[in-house]
Coordinates of C-alpha atoms in Angstrom, one line a residue:
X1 CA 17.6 -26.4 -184.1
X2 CA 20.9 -28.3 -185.1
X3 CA 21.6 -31.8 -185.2
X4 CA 23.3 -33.2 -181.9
X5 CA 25.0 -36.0 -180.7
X6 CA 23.4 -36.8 -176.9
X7 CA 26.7 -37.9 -174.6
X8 CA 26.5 -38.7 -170.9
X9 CA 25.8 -42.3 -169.0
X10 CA 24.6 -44.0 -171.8
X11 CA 24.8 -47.9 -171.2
X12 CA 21.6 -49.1 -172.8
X13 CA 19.6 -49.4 -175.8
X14 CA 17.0 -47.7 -173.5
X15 CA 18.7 -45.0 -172.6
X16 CA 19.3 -44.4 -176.4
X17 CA 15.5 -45.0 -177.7
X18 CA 14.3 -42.3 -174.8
X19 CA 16.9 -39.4 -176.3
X20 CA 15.8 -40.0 -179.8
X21 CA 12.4 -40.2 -179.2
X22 CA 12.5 -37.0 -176.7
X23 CA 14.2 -35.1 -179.5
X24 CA 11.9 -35.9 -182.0
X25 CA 9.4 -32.4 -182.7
X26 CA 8.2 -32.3 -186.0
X27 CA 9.2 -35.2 -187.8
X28 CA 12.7 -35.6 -187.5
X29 CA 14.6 -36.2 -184.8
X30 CA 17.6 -34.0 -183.6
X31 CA 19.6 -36.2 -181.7
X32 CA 21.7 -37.9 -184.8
X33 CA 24.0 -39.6 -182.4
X34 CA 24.8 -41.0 -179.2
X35 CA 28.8 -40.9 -177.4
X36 CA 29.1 -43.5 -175.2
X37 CA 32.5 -44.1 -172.9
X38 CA 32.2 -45.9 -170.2
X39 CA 29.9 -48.8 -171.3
X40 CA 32.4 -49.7 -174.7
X41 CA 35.4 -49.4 -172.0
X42 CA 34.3 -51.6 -170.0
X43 CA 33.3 -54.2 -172.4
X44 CA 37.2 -53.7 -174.0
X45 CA 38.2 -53.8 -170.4
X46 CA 36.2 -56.9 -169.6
X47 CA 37.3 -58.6 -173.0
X48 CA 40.7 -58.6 -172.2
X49 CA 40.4 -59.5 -168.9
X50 CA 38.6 -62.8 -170.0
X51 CA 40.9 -63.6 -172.5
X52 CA 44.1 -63.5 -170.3
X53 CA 41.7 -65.6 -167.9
X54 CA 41.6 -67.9 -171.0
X55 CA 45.4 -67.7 -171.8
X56 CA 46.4 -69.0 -168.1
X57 CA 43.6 -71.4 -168.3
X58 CA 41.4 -69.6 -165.0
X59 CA 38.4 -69.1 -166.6
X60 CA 36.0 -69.5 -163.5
X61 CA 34.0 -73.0 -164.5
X62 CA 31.1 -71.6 -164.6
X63 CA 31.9 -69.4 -167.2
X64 CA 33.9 -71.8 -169.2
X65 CA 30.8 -74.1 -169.1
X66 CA 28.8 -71.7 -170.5
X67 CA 30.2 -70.1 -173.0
X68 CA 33.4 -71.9 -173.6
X69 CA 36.9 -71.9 -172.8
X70 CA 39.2 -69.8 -175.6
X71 CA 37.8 -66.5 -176.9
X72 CA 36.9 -68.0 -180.3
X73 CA 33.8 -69.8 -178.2
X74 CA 33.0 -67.4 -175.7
X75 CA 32.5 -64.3 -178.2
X76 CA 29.0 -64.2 -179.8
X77 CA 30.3 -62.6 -183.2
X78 CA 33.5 -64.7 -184.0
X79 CA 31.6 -66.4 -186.0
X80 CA 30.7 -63.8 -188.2
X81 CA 33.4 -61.6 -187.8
X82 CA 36.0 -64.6 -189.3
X83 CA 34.2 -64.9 -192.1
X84 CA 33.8 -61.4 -193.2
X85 CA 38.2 -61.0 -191.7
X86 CA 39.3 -64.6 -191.9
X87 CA 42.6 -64.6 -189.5
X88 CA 42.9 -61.2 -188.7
X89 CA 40.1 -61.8 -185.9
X90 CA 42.2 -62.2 -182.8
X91 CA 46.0 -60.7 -184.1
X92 CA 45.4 -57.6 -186.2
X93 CA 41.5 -57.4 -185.0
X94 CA 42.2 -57.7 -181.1
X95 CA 40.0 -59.5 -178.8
X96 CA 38.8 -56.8 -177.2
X97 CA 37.9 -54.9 -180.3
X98 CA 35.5 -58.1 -181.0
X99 CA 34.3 -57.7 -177.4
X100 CA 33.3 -53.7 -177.8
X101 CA 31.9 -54.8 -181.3
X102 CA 29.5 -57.4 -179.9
X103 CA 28.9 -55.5 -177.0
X104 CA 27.2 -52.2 -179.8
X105 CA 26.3 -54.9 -182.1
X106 CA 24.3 -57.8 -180.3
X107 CA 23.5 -55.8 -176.6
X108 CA 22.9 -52.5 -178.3
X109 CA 21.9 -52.7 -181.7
X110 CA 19.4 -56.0 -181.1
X111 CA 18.1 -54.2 -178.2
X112 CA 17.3 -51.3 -180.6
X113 CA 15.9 -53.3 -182.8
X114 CA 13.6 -54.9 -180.5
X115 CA 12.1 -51.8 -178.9
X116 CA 11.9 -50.6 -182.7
X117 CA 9.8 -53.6 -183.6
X118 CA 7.6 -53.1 -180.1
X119 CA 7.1 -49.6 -181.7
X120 CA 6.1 -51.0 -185.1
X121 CA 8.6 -48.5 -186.7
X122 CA 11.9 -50.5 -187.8
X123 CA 13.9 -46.7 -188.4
X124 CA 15.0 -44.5 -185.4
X125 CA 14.3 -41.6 -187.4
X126 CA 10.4 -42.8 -187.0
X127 CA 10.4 -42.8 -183.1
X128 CA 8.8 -40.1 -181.7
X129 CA 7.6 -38.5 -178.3
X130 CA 4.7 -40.5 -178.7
X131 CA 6.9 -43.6 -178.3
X132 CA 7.4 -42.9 -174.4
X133 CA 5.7 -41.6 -171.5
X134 CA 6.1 -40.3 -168.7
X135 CA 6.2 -41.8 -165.2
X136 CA 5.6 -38.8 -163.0
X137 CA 3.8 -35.7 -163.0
X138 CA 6.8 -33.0 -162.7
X139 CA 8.5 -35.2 -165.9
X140 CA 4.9 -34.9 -167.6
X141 CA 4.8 -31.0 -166.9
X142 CA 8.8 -30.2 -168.0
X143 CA 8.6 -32.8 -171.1
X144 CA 4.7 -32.1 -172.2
X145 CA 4.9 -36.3 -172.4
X146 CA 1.9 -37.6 -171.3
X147 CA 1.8 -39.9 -167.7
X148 CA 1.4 -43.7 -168.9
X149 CA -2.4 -43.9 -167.4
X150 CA -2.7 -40.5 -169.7
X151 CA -2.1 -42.2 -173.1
X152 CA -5.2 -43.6 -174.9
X153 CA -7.0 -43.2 -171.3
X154 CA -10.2 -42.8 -173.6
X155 CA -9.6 -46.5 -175.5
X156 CA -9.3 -48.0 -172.0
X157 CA -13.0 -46.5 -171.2
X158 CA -14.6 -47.6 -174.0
X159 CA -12.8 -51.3 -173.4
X160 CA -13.8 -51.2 -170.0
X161 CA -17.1 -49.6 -170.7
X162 CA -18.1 -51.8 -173.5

């Protein structure tokens, strides 16, 4: 089977551990990537909308008490992203473009890496079927993934038996 790249509603990290893991056979996964539209739009969409917000100085209060009032405050990866690109960050590196980087970077890629660590396997290529189950009996039967009072249903009897 060839390597593919999974496209279609993906908005989550989720979304993205279930295709790997359902892809994975024999040891290696073949889903190698995952094309994402709509969630990255929006976040570019959303980014800019903010930062005009910001520029006219309408930022609902809320927001601005929370996470600040100028885009340099109310991005999560300025921070970073100035000192790797210095003053590029907000001219030649647009706003937006930070927003669709934090977006993959701190929703995405932490949320990977936390269902990665729940796994206790800190690769993707390591995630397997036996990373998910199923939560009804027609996805049990068209997968072959086991229903979630299925898995280890003998450890719970010994537990409970014991």
């Amino acid at each position: 089977m060839p390597e593919i790249s999974m496209a279609g509603g993906f908005v989550n990290e989720t979304q993205i551990f279930k295709s790997i893991a359902l892809s994975n056979f024999d040891g290696k996964p073949y889903v190698k990537s995952i094309t994402m539209a709509r969630s990255p739009l929006t976040a570019a969409m959303k980014s800019l909308y903010f930062c005009e917000l910001a520029e006219k100085r309408r930022l609902p209060r809320d927001f601005a008490n929370k996470y600040g009032n100028s885009p340099e405050k109310f991005f999560i990866a300025t921070e970073d992203l100035r000192a790797q690109y210095g003053d590029k960050i907000g001219t030649e590196i647009t706003w937006p473009a930070v927003g669709v980087y934090s977006y993959l970077t701190e929703r995405i890629g932490l949320g990977l890496k936390q269902l990665l660590a729940g796994t206790r396997k800190f690769k993707l290529d390591l995630i397997n079927r036996s990373d998910i189950a199923a939560l009804n009996k027609l996805a049990s039967e068209v997968t072959g993934i086991p229903m979630l009072h299925e898995i280890e249903a003998d450890l719970f009897e010994e537990i409970l038996a014991s």
